[in-house]
Amino acid sequence: MSKHTEINLKNVATCKLFEELKNREGVELKWAEPETECKITVSGPTPILIIQD
């Protein structure tokens, strides 16, 4: 039986979370440069996370 430990991510900086998540399997990274629009088309269900930091 495996043990699961809960980790409180509330105090982890967004940039640290981003660095970890962008390298995960199943994650596709799209960049929108300043002053430009970016349109994303997906087949759902799929979560979309927008980070403006």
CSV table of N, CA and C in Angstrom, one decimal:
chain,number,residue,atom,x,y,z
A,1,MET,N,0.8,-1.2,0.0
A,1,MET,CA,0.0,0.0,0.0
A,1,MET,C,0.9,1.2,0.0
A,2,SER,N,0.6,2.2,-0.9
A,2,SER,CA,1.5,3.4,-1.0
A,2,SER,C,0.9,4.5,-0.1
A,3,LYS,N,1.7,5.2,0.5
A,3,LYS,CA,1.3,6.4,1.4
A,3,LYS,C,1.4,7.6,0.5
A,4,HIS,N,0.3,8.4,0.7
A,4,HIS,CA,0.3,9.7,0.0
A,4,HIS,C,0.4,10.8,1.1
A,5,THR,N,1.3,11.7,0.8
A,5,THR,CA,1.6,12.8,1.7
A,5,THR,C,1.0,14.1,1.0
A,6,GLU,N,0.2,14.8,1.8
A,6,GLU,CA,-0.3,16.1,1.2
A,6,GLU,C,0.8,17.1,1.4
A,7,ILE,N,0.9,17.9,0.3
A,7,ILE,CA,1.9,19.0,0.3
A,7,ILE,C,1.1,20.3,0.2
A,8,ASN,N,1.4,21.3,1.0
A,8,ASN,CA,0.8,22.6,0.9
A,8,ASN,C,1.5,23.4,-0.1
A,9,LEU,N,0.9,23.7,-1.2
A,9,LEU,CA,1.5,24.5,-2.3
A,9,LEU,C,1.2,26.0,-2.2
A,10,LYS,N,0.4,26.4,-1.2
A,10,LYS,CA,0.0,27.8,-1.1
A,10,LYS,C,1.2,28.7,-1.1
A,11,ASN,N,2.3,28.3,-0.5
A,11,ASN,CA,3.4,29.3,-0.3
A,11,ASN,C,4.5,29.1,-1.4
A,12,VAL,N,4.2,28.2,-2.4
A,12,VAL,CA,5.2,28.0,-3.5
A,12,VAL,C,4.9,29.0,-4.5
A,13,ALA,N,6.0,29.7,-5.0
A,13,ALA,CA,5.9,30.8,-6.0
A,13,ALA,C,5.3,30.2,-7.3
A,14,THR,N,4.5,31.0,-7.9
A,14,THR,CA,3.9,30.6,-9.2
A,14,THR,C,5.0,30.2,-10.2
A,15,CYS,N,6.1,30.9,-10.3
A,15,CYS,CA,7.1,30.6,-11.2
A,15,CYS,C,7.7,29.2,-11.0
A,16,LYS,N,7.8,28.8,-9.7
A,16,LYS,CA,8.3,27.5,-9.4
A,16,LYS,C,7.3,26.4,-9.8
A,17,LEU,N,6.1,26.6,-9.6
A,17,LEU,CA,5.0,25.7,-10.0
A,17,LEU,C,5.0,25.6,-11.5
A,18,PHE,N,5.1,26.7,-12.2
A,18,PHE,CA,5.2,26.7,-13.7
A,18,PHE,C,6.4,26.0,-14.2
A,19,GLU,N,7.5,26.2,-13.7
A,19,GLU,CA,8.7,25.5,-14.1
A,19,GLU,C,8.6,24.0,-14.0
A,20,GLU,N,7.9,23.5,-12.9
A,20,GLU,CA,7.7,22.1,-12.8
A,20,GLU,C,6.7,21.5,-13.7
A,21,LEU,N,5.5,22.2,-13.8
A,21,LEU,CA,4.4,21.7,-14.6
A,21,LEU,C,4.7,21.7,-16.1
A,22,LYS,N,5.5,22.7,-16.6
A,22,LYS,CA,5.7,22.8,-18.1
A,22,LYS,C,6.5,21.6,-18.6
A,23,ASN,N,7.2,20.9,-17.8
A,23,ASN,CA,8.0,19.8,-18.2
A,23,ASN,C,7.3,18.4,-18.0
A,24,ARG,N,6.1,18.5,-17.5
A,24,ARG,CA,5.3,17.2,-17.3
A,24,ARG,C,4.8,16.6,-18.6
A,25,GLU,N,4.6,15.3,-18.6
A,25,GLU,CA,4.0,14.6,-19.7
A,25,GLU,C,2.6,15.0,-19.8
A,26,GLY,N,2.1,15.3,-21.0
A,26,GLY,CA,0.8,15.7,-21.3
A,26,GLY,C,0.5,17.2,-21.2
A,27,VAL,N,1.6,18.0,-20.9
A,27,VAL,CA,1.5,19.4,-20.8
A,27,VAL,C,2.1,20.0,-22.1
A,28,GLU,N,1.3,20.9,-22.7
A,28,GLU,CA,1.7,21.6,-23.9
A,28,GLU,C,1.8,23.1,-23.6
A,29,LEU,N,2.9,23.7,-23.9
A,29,LEU,CA,3.2,25.1,-23.5
A,29,LEU,C,3.0,26.0,-24.8
A,30,LYS,N,2.2,27.0,-24.6
A,30,LYS,CA,2.0,28.0,-25.6
A,30,LYS,C,2.4,29.4,-25.0
A,31,TRP,N,3.1,30.2,-25.8
A,31,TRP,CA,3.5,31.6,-25.3
A,31,TRP,C,2.7,32.6,-26.1
A,32,ALA,N,2.2,33.6,-25.4
A,32,ALA,CA,1.7,34.8,-26.1
A,32,ALA,C,2.6,36.0,-25.7
A,33,GLU,N,3.2,36.5,-26.7
A,33,GLU,CA,4.1,37.6,-26.4
A,33,GLU,C,3.3,38.9,-26.0
A,34,PRO,N,4.0,39.8,-25.4
A,34,PRO,CA,3.3,41.1,-25.0
A,34,PRO,C,2.6,41.8,-26.2
A,35,GLU,N,1.5,42.3,-26.0
A,35,GLU,CA,0.7,43.1,-27.0
A,35,GLU,C,0.3,42.2,-28.2
A,36,THR,N,0.2,40.9,-28.0
A,36,THR,CA,-0.3,40.0,-29.1
A,36,THR,C,-1.5,39.2,-28.5
A,37,GLU,N,-2.3,38.7,-29.5
A,37,GLU,CA,-3.4,37.8,-29.1
A,37,GLU,C,-3.0,36.4,-29.5
A,38,CYS,N,-3.5,35.4,-28.7
A,38,CYS,CA,-3.2,34.0,-28.9
A,38,CYS,C,-4.5,33.3,-28.8
A,39,LYS,N,-4.9,32.5,-29.9
A,39,LYS,CA,-6.1,31.7,-29.8
A,39,LYS,C,-5.7,30.3,-29.7
A,40,ILE,N,-6.4,29.6,-28.8
A,40,ILE,CA,-6.1,28.2,-28.5
A,40,ILE,C,-7.4,27.4,-28.8
A,41,THR,N,-7.2,26.3,-29.6
A,41,THR,CA,-8.4,25.4,-29.8
A,41,THR,C,-8.0,24.1,-29.3
A,42,VAL,N,-8.9,23.5,-28.5
A,42,VAL,CA,-8.7,22.2,-27.8
A,42,VAL,C,-10.0,21.4,-28.0
A,43,SER,N,-9.8,20.1,-27.9
A,43,SER,CA,-10.9,19.2,-27.8
A,43,SER,C,-11.0,18.8,-26.3
A,44,GLY,N,-12.2,19.0,-25.7
A,44,GLY,CA,-12.4,18.8,-24.3
A,44,GLY,C,-12.9,17.4,-24.0
A,45,PRO,N,-13.0,17.1,-22.8
A,45,PRO,CA,-12.7,18.1,-21.7
A,45,PRO,C,-11.2,18.2,-21.5
A,46,THR,N,-10.8,19.4,-21.2
A,46,THR,CA,-9.4,19.7,-20.9
A,46,THR,C,-9.3,20.9,-20.1
A,47,PRO,N,-8.4,20.9,-19.0
A,47,PRO,CA,-8.3,22.2,-18.3
A,47,PRO,C,-7.3,23.1,-19.0
A,48,ILE,N,-7.6,24.4,-18.9
A,48,ILE,CA,-6.7,25.4,-19.5
A,48,ILE,C,-6.3,26.4,-18.4
A,49,LEU,N,-5.0,26.5,-18.2
A,49,LEU,CA,-4.5,27.3,-17.1
A,49,LEU,C,-3.8,28.5,-17.8
A,50,ILE,N,-4.2,29.7,-17.5
A,50,ILE,CA,-3.6,31.0,-18.0
A,50,ILE,C,-2.9,31.6,-16.8
A,51,ILE,N,-1.6,31.9,-17.0
A,51,ILE,CA,-0.8,32.5,-16.0
A,51,ILE,C,-0.3,33.8,-16.6
A,52,GLN,N,-0.7,34.9,-15.9
A,52,GLN,CA,-0.2,36.2,-16.3
A,52,GLN,C,0.6,36.7,-15.1
A,53,ASP,N,1.9,36.7,-15.1
A,53,ASP,CA,2.7,37.0,-14.0
A,53,ASP,C,3.8,37.9,-14.3
